[in-house]
Amino acid sequence: MTTSSETWLEQLHDHGYRVTAARRAVVDTVFGTTHALTPSEVYDTARKKYRALGLVTVYRTLEKLEELHLIQRVHQPMGCQAFIAAGIGHQHLLLCQQCGQVEFFEGDDLDTLTKSIARKTGYQIQEHWLQLFGLCTNCK
Amino acid sequence: MTTSSETWLEQLHDHGYRVTAARRAVVDTVFGTTHALTPSEVYDTARKKYRALGLVTVYRTLEKLEELHLIQRVHQPMGCQAFIAAGIGHQHLLLCQQCGQVEFFEGDDLDTLTKSIARKTGYQIQEHWLQLFGLCTNCK
DNA sequence: TTCCTTACTGAAAATCATTTTCAATAAGTA
DNA sequence: TACTTATTGAAAATGATTTTCAGTAAGGAA
Ligand SMILES: [Mn+2]
Ligand SMILES: [Mn+2]
Ligand SMILES: [Zn+2]
Ligand SMILES: [Zn+2]
């Protein structure tokens, strides 16, 4: 199961969107990074692949990629405008506080907790956000 | 142990900040709500208590309250500019997806998980964000 | 391949939230 | 009460994101 940025372009195409040079540049950029990127960072990097790219197109493309669940927004204390390739299935993020590297992990089990909280509060719990912060092997 | 918004005003005072009518209005507003409020929502509500209030002062007061850890930012899919009175000690948020009501809970135990992830990834894990979403008793 | 419809583009303008500037005001201490 | 200076709201500035628009090109149909 090898995935490449072509997969994303195919998905865009399958949903009636056109595959353009500008979108290729944005898709390649976001697909191939292990750091959450802001629109402006995507712009800077993608413009090295496609000089004529406009920042507006970056915003528009990120919007579509998010809509197709190919990327996801990364929330951080410093800001919440960064994006990363979405995890597959039920996964959560682990972020390096020093260099911003992003890892996914799975295997969290919050059933006991959520059932207990549901009972105590009367809420019907539907989803959860979990995110770990730390230092990566390079930074620690 | 009864706390009132006076506590917050005292804290402001103890940190060398002045207690003004504008700040009273903001503090009263944020202290006494069970919903996360945006600066603009705080403004609208607080202006009912103090008509002359300026939006700028809302921003400035929220900034100070956050700095003193009396309020905390609430991250949501729709936006991350809302604030709520901070929980005491190690607590997490439970949000109603329908009406926006906020509850705190504690008693999560992520030690096993974080140790396991630390071992697998090599990261030194330092903190975590956990947030539950659901429907409150009124909304479900 | 060529044609044709229309989605997509980047530039510029508009909008929106937040921050800065500034002169007047008032909190809090002496 | 007097005085220092933090705080105020209005207005201007900033910065990020969105909208507008006329030209361009993707990609299905012929
Ligand atoms: Mn989970
Ligand atoms: Mn916890
Ligand atoms: Zn790192
Ligand atoms: Zn509710």
CSV table of C-alpha atoms (C1' of nucleotides) and ligand atoms in Angstrom, one decimal:
chain,number,residue,atom,x,y,z
A,1,MET,CA,0.0,0.0,0.0
A,2,THR,CA,2.1,2.9,-1.3
A,3,THR,CA,0.4,6.3,-1.4
A,4,SER,CA,1.7,9.3,-3.2
A,5,SER,CA,0.5,12.8,-3.8
A,6,GLU,CA,-1.1,11.4,-7.0
A,7,THR,CA,-3.7,9.8,-4.8
A,8,TRP,CA,-4.8,13.2,-3.6
A,9,LEU,CA,-4.9,14.6,-7.1
A,10,GLU,CA,-7.1,11.6,-8.1
A,11,GLN,CA,-9.4,12.3,-5.3
A,12,LEU,CA,-9.7,15.9,-6.2
A,13,HIS,CA,-10.4,14.8,-9.8
A,14,ASP,CA,-13.0,12.2,-8.7
A,15,HIS,CA,-14.8,14.9,-6.8
A,16,GLY,CA,-15.1,17.1,-9.9
A,17,TYR,CA,-12.2,19.3,-9.2
A,18,ARG,CA,-9.6,20.0,-11.8
A,19,VAL,CA,-6.0,19.0,-11.5
A,20,THR,CA,-3.8,22.1,-12.2
A,21,ALA,CA,-0.2,23.0,-11.9
A,22,ALA,CA,-1.0,25.2,-8.9
A,23,ARG,CA,-2.8,22.4,-7.1
A,24,ARG,CA,0.0,20.0,-7.8
A,25,ALA,CA,2.4,22.3,-6.2
A,26,VAL,CA,0.3,22.7,-3.1
A,27,VAL,CA,-0.6,19.0,-2.8
A,28,ASP,CA,3.0,17.9,-3.2
A,29,THR,CA,4.1,20.4,-0.5
A,30,VAL,CA,1.5,19.3,2.1
A,31,PHE,CA,1.7,15.7,1.3
A,32,GLY,CA,5.4,15.4,1.8
A,33,THR,CA,5.9,17.1,5.1
A,34,THR,CA,6.2,15.9,8.7
A,35,HIS,CA,5.5,19.4,10.1
A,36,ALA,CA,2.3,21.3,10.3
A,37,LEU,CA,2.4,24.1,7.7
A,38,THR,CA,0.5,27.4,7.7
A,39,PRO,CA,-1.0,28.7,4.4
A,40,SER,CA,1.9,31.1,4.2
A,41,GLU,CA,4.5,28.4,4.7
A,42,VAL,CA,2.8,26.2,2.1
A,43,TYR,CA,2.9,29.2,-0.2
A,44,ASP,CA,6.6,29.7,0.2
A,45,THR,CA,7.5,26.0,-0.3
A,46,ALA,CA,5.0,25.4,-3.1
A,47,ARG,CA,6.2,28.4,-5.0
A,48,LYS,CA,9.6,26.8,-5.4
A,49,LYS,CA,7.8,24.1,-7.5
A,50,TYR,CA,5.5,26.6,-9.3
A,51,ARG,CA,6.6,30.2,-9.3
A,52,ALA,CA,3.4,31.7,-10.6
A,53,LEU,CA,1.4,30.3,-7.6
A,54,GLY,CA,-0.8,32.8,-5.8
A,55,LEU,CA,-1.4,32.7,-2.0
A,56,VAL,CA,-5.2,32.8,-2.7
A,57,THR,CA,-4.9,29.5,-4.5
A,58,VAL,CA,-3.1,28.0,-1.5
A,59,TYR,CA,-6.1,28.9,0.7
A,60,ARG,CA,-8.5,27.6,-1.8
A,61,THR,CA,-6.7,24.3,-2.3
A,62,LEU,CA,-6.2,23.7,1.5
A,63,GLU,CA,-9.9,24.3,1.9
A,64,LYS,CA,-10.7,21.6,-0.6
A,65,LEU,CA,-8.2,19.1,0.8
A,66,GLU,CA,-9.6,19.6,4.3
A,67,GLU,CA,-13.1,19.1,2.9
A,68,LEU,CA,-12.0,15.8,1.4
A,69,HIS,CA,-10.4,14.9,4.8
A,70,LEU,CA,-7.0,14.6,3.1
A,71,ILE,CA,-5.5,17.2,5.5
A,72,GLN,CA,-6.4,18.2,9.0
A,73,ARG,CA,-6.0,21.4,11.0
A,74,VAL,CA,-3.4,21.2,13.8
A,75,HIS,CA,-4.3,23.1,17.0
A,76,GLN,CA,-1.4,24.4,19.0
A,77,PRO,CA,-0.9,26.9,21.9
A,78,MET,CA,0.8,29.3,19.5
A,79,GLY,CA,-1.9,29.1,16.8
A,80,CYS,CA,-4.4,26.9,15.0
A,81,GLN,CA,-3.9,27.8,11.3
A,82,ALA,CA,-1.5,24.9,10.4
A,83,PHE,CA,-2.3,21.8,8.4
A,84,ILE,CA,-0.9,18.3,8.1
A,85,ALA,CA,-1.7,15.3,6.0
A,86,ALA,CA,-4.6,13.6,7.8
A,87,GLY,CA,-4.1,10.3,9.7
A,88,ILE,CA,-5.8,7.2,8.5
A,89,GLY,CA,-8.6,5.8,10.7
A,90,HIS,CA,-8.7,6.8,14.4
A,91,GLN,CA,-5.3,8.4,15.2
A,92,HIS,CA,-4.1,11.3,17.3
A,93,LEU,CA,-1.2,13.7,17.1
A,94,LEU,CA,2.0,13.9,19.0
A,95,LEU,CA,3.9,17.2,18.5
A,96,CYS,CA,7.4,18.1,19.2
A,97,GLN,CA,7.3,21.4,21.1
A,98,GLN,CA,10.8,22.3,19.9
A,99,CYS,CA,10.9,21.6,16.2
A,100,GLY,CA,7.2,21.1,15.4
A,101,GLN,CA,7.6,17.6,14.0
A,102,VAL,CA,4.3,15.8,13.9
A,103,GLU,CA,3.7,12.1,14.6
A,104,PHE,CA,0.5,10.1,14.6
A,105,PHE,CA,-0.3,7.4,17.2
A,106,GLU,CA,-3.2,5.1,17.8
A,107,GLY,CA,-4.3,2.7,20.4
A,108,ASP,CA,-5.8,5.1,22.9
A,109,ASP,CA,-8.7,3.7,24.8
A,110,LEU,CA,-10.9,6.2,26.4
A,111,ASP,CA,-14.0,4.1,26.7
A,112,THR,CA,-13.8,3.7,30.5
A,113,LEU,CA,-13.2,7.4,30.9
A,114,THR,CA,-15.9,8.5,28.6
A,115,LYS,CA,-18.5,6.2,30.1
A,116,SER,CA,-17.6,7.4,33.5
A,117,ILE,CA,-17.8,11.1,32.5
A,118,ALA,CA,-21.1,10.4,30.7
A,119,ARG,CA,-22.6,8.9,33.8
A,120,LYS,CA,-21.4,11.7,36.0
A,121,THR,CA,-22.4,14.6,33.7
A,122,GLY,CA,-25.4,13.2,31.9
A,123,TYR,CA,-23.8,14.1,28.6
A,124,GLN,CA,-24.0,11.8,25.6
A,125,ILE,CA,-20.3,11.8,24.5
A,126,GLN,CA,-19.7,11.7,20.8
A,127,GLU,CA,-16.1,12.4,20.1
A,128,HIS,CA,-12.8,13.3,21.6
A,129,TRP,CA,-9.7,15.3,20.9
A,130,LEU,CA,-6.4,14.0,22.3
A,131,GLN,CA,-3.1,15.5,21.5
A,132,LEU,CA,0.3,14.8,23.1
A,133,PHE,CA,3.1,17.3,23.3
A,134,GLY,CA,6.8,16.5,23.9
A,135,LEU,CA,10.3,16.5,22.5
A,136,CYS,CA,11.3,14.3,19.6
A,137,THR,CA,14.4,12.2,19.6
A,138,ASN,CA,16.4,15.0,17.9
A,139,CYS,CA,15.3,17.7,20.2
A,140,LYS,CA,15.3,16.1,23.7
B,1,MET,CA,-15.0,27.7,49.5
B,2,THR,CA,-17.1,30.2,47.6
B,3,THR,CA,-15.4,32.2,44.8
B,4,SER,CA,-16.8,35.2,43.2
B,5,SER,CA,-15.6,37.5,40.5
B,6,GLU,CA,-14.2,39.6,43.3
B,7,THR,CA,-11.4,37.0,43.6
B,8,TRP,CA,-10.3,37.7,40.1
B,9,LEU,CA,-10.4,41.5,40.7
B,10,GLU,CA,-8.2,40.9,43.8
B,11,GLN,CA,-5.8,38.9,41.7
B,12,LEU,CA,-5.6,41.6,39.2
B,13,HIS,CA,-4.9,44.1,41.9
B,14,ASP,CA,-2.3,41.9,43.6
B,15,HIS,CA,-0.4,41.8,40.3
B,16,GLY,CA,-0.3,45.6,40.1
B,17,TYR,CA,-3.2,46.0,37.8
B,18,ARG,CA,-5.9,48.5,38.5
B,19,VAL,CA,-9.5,47.6,39.1
B,20,THR,CA,-11.7,49.7,36.8
B,21,ALA,CA,-15.3,49.8,35.9
B,22,ALA,CA,-14.4,48.4,32.4
B,23,ARG,CA,-12.5,45.5,33.9
B,24,ARG,CA,-15.3,44.7,36.4
B,25,ALA,CA,-17.8,44.4,33.5
B,26,VAL,CA,-15.5,42.0,31.6
B,27,VAL,CA,-14.6,40.0,34.6
B,28,ASP,CA,-18.2,39.6,35.7
B,29,THR,CA,-19.2,38.5,32.3
B,30,VAL,CA,-16.5,35.9,31.8
B,31,PHE,CA,-16.7,34.7,35.4
B,32,GLY,CA,-20.3,34.0,35.3
B,33,THR,CA,-20.8,32.0,32.2
B,34,THR,CA,-20.9,28.3,31.4
B,35,HIS,CA,-20.3,28.9,27.7
B,36,ALA,CA,-17.0,29.8,26.0
B,37,LEU,CA,-17.2,33.4,24.9
B,38,THR,CA,-15.4,35.2,22.0
B,39,PRO,CA,-14.1,38.7,22.6
B,40,SER,CA,-17.0,40.1,20.7
B,41,GLU,CA,-19.5,38.1,22.7
B,42,VAL,CA,-17.9,39.3,25.9
B,43,TYR,CA,-18.1,42.9,24.6
B,44,ASP,CA,-21.8,42.6,23.8
B,45,THR,CA,-22.6,41.1,27.2
B,46,ALA,CA,-20.3,43.3,29.3
B,47,ARG,CA,-21.6,46.5,27.6
B,48,LYS,CA,-24.9,45.8,29.2
B,49,LYS,CA,-23.2,46.3,32.6
B,50,TYR,CA,-21.0,49.2,31.5
B,51,ARG,CA,-22.1,51.0,28.4
B,52,ALA,CA,-18.9,53.0,27.7
B,53,LEU,CA,-16.8,49.8,27.4
B,54,GLY,CA,-14.6,49.6,24.4
B,55,LEU,CA,-13.9,46.4,22.5
B,56,VAL,CA,-10.1,47.1,22.8
B,57,THR,CA,-10.4,46.9,26.6
B,58,VAL,CA,-12.1,43.5,26.3
B,59,TYR,CA,-9.1,42.2,24.3
B,60,ARG,CA,-6.7,43.8,26.8
B,61,THR,CA,-8.5,42.4,29.9
B,62,LEU,CA,-8.9,38.9,28.4
B,63,GLU,CA,-5.1,39.0,27.8
B,64,LYS,CA,-4.4,39.7,31.4
B,65,LEU,CA,-6.9,37.2,32.7
B,66,GLU,CA,-5.3,34.5,30.5
B,67,GLU,CA,-1.9,35.6,31.7
B,68,LEU,CA,-3.0,35.1,35.3
B,69,HIS,CA,-4.5,31.7,34.3
B,70,LEU,CA,-7.9,32.8,35.4
B,71,ILE,CA,-9.4,32.0,32.0
B,72,GLN,CA,-8.3,29.7,29.3
B,73,ARG,CA,-8.8,29.5,25.5
B,74,VAL,CA,-11.2,27.0,24.2
B,75,HIS,CA,-10.4,25.2,20.9
B,76,GLN,CA,-13.2,24.1,18.8
B,77,PRO,CA,-13.7,22.9,15.2
B,78,MET,CA,-15.4,26.2,14.4
B,79,GLY,CA,-12.8,28.4,15.9
B,80,CYS,CA,-10.3,28.9,18.7
B,81,GLN,CA,-10.9,32.4,19.9
B,82,ALA,CA,-13.3,31.7,22.8
B,83,PHE,CA,-12.5,31.8,26.5
B,84,ILE,CA,-13.9,30.3,29.6
B,85,ALA,CA,-13.1,30.5,33.3
B,86,ALA,CA,-10.1,28.2,33.8
B,87,GLY,CA,-10.5,24.8,35.6
B,88,ILE,CA,-8.7,24.3,38.9
B,89,GLY,CA,-5.8,21.8,38.9
B,90,HIS,CA,-5.6,19.2,36.2
B,91,GLN,CA,-9.0,19.2,34.4
B,92,HIS,CA,-10.2,18.9,30.9
B,93,LEU,CA,-13.2,20.2,28.9
B,94,LEU,CA,-16.4,18.6,27.9
B,95,LEU,CA,-18.3,20.6,25.3
B,96,CYS,CA,-21.9,20.4,24.1
B,97,GLN,CA,-21.8,20.4,20.3
B,98,GLN,CA,-25.3,21.8,20.2
B,99,CYS,CA,-25.5,24.7,22.7
B,100,GLY,CA,-21.8,25.2,23.5
B,101,GLN,CA,-22.1,24.5,27.2
B,102,VAL,CA,-18.8,23.8,28.9
B,103,GLU,CA,-18.1,21.3,31.7
B,104,PHE,CA,-14.9,20.3,33.3
B,105,PHE,CA,-13.9,16.8,34.3
B,106,GLU,CA,-10.9,15.2,35.9
B,107,GLY,CA,-9.7,11.8,36.6
B,108,ASP,CA,-8.3,10.9,33.2
B,109,ASP,CA,-5.3,8.6,33.4
B,110,LEU,CA,-3.1,8.6,30.4
B,111,ASP,CA,0.1,7.3,32.0
B,112,THR,CA,-0.1,3.9,30.4
B,113,LEU,CA,-0.8,5.4,27.0
B,114,THR,CA,1.9,8.1,27.2
B,115,LYS,CA,4.5,5.6,28.4
B,116,SER,CA,3.6,3.3,25.5
B,117,ILE,CA,3.7,6.1,23.0
B,118,ALA,CA,7.0,7.4,24.4
B,119,ARG,CA,8.6,4.0,24.0
B,120,LYS,CA,7.3,3.5,20.5
B,121,THR,CA,8.2,6.9,19.2
B,122,GLY,CA,11.2,7.9,21.3
B,123,TYR,CA,9.5,11.1,22.3
B,124,GLN,CA,9.8,12.5,25.7
B,125,ILE,CA,6.1,13.4,26.4
B,126,GLN,CA,5.5,16.5,28.4
B,127,GLU,CA,1.8,17.3,28.3
B,128,HIS,CA,-1.5,16.4,26.7
B,129,TRP,CA,-4.7,18.0,25.5
B,130,LEU,CA,-7.9,16.1,26.0
B,131,GLN,CA,-11.3,17.3,25.1
B,132,LEU,CA,-14.6,15.6,24.9
B,133,PHE,CA,-17.5,16.6,22.7
B,134,GLY,CA,-21.1,15.5,23.1
B,135,LEU,CA,-24.6,16.6,23.9
B,136,CYS,CA,-25.6,18.0,27.2
B,137,THR,CA,-28.7,16.8,29.1
B,138,ASN,CA,-30.8,19.5,27.6
B,139,CYS,CA,-29.7,19.0,24.0
B,140,LYS,CA,-29.7,15.3,23.7
C,1,DT,C1',-7.3,16.3,-32.2
C,2,DT,C1',-10.1,20.2,-31.8
C,3,DC,C1',-13.8,22.6,-29.6
C,4,DC,C1',-16.3,24.3,-25.9
C,5,DT,C1',-18.0,24.9,-21.4
C,6,DT,C1',-16.9,26.5,-17.2
C,7,DA,C1',-13.8,25.6,-13.2
C,8,DC,C1',-9.8,27.8,-11.9
C,9,DT,C1',-6.3,31.3,-11.7
C,10,DG,C1',-3.6,35.4,-9.7
C,11,DA,C1',-4.0,40.4,-8.8
C,12,DA,C1',-6.3,43.7,-6.5
C,13,DA,C1',-9.8,45.2,-3.5
C,14,DA,C1',-12.6,44.3,0.3
C,15,DT,C1',-13.4,42.4,4.8
C,16,DC,C1',-12.6,41.0,9.4
C,17,DA,C1',-10.2,40.4,13.7
C,18,DT,C1',-6.7,42.1,16.4
C,19,DT,C1',-3.1,45.5,17.7
C,20,DT,C1',-1.1,50.0,18.1
C,21,DT,C1',-1.1,54.9,18.8
C,22,DC,C1',-2.5,58.7,21.4
C,23,DA,C1',-4.4,62.2,24.3
C,24,DA,C1',-7.7,62.3,28.0
C,25,DT,C1',-9.0,60.2,32.3
C,26,DA,C1',-9.1,58.1,36.8
C,27,DA,C1',-7.1,54.3,40.2
C,28,DG,C1',-4.6,54.0,44.1
C,29,DT,C1',-1.1,55.4,47.1
C,30,DA,C1',1.2,59.0,49.8
D,1,DT,C1',-6.2,66.1,48.6
D,2,DA,C1',-2.4,65.7,45.3
D,3,DC,C1',0.2,63.2,42.2
D,4,DT,C1',2.0,59.6,39.4
D,5,DT,C1',1.1,56.7,35.9
D,6,DA,C1',-1.8,52.7,34.4
D,7,DT,C1',-5.9,52.5,31.8
D,8,DT,C1',-9.3,54.2,28.8
D,9,DG,C1',-11.9,54.4,24.1
D,10,DA,C1',-11.5,56.2,19.4
D,11,DA,C1',-9.2,56.1,15.4
D,12,DA,C1',-5.7,54.3,12.7
D,13,DA,C1',-2.7,50.6,11.5
D,14,DT,C1',-1.9,45.9,10.7
D,15,DG,C1',-2.2,41.2,9.2
D,16,DA,C1',-4.8,37.3,7.8
D,17,DT,C1',-8.3,35.7,5.0
D,18,DT,C1',-12.0,36.3,1.6
D,19,DT,C1',-14.3,38.2,-2.4
D,20,DT,C1',-14.3,40.1,-7.0
D,21,DC,C1',-13.2,39.9,-11.6
D,22,DA,C1',-11.5,39.2,-16.2
D,23,DG,C1',-8.3,36.2,-18.4
D,24,DT,C1',-6.8,31.2,-18.8
D,25,DA,C1',-6.7,26.4,-19.3
D,26,DA,C1',-8.6,21.6,-17.7
D,27,DG,C1',-10.9,18.0,-19.5
D,28,DG,C1',-15.1,15.9,-21.5
D,29,DA,C1',-17.5,15.7,-26.0
D,30,DA,C1',-17.4,15.5,-30.7
E,1,MN,MN,-8.9,8.5,20.4
E,2,MN,MN,-5.3,14.9,31.6
E,3,ZN,ZN,11.7,18.1,17.6
E,4,ZN,ZN,-26.3,21.5,25.1
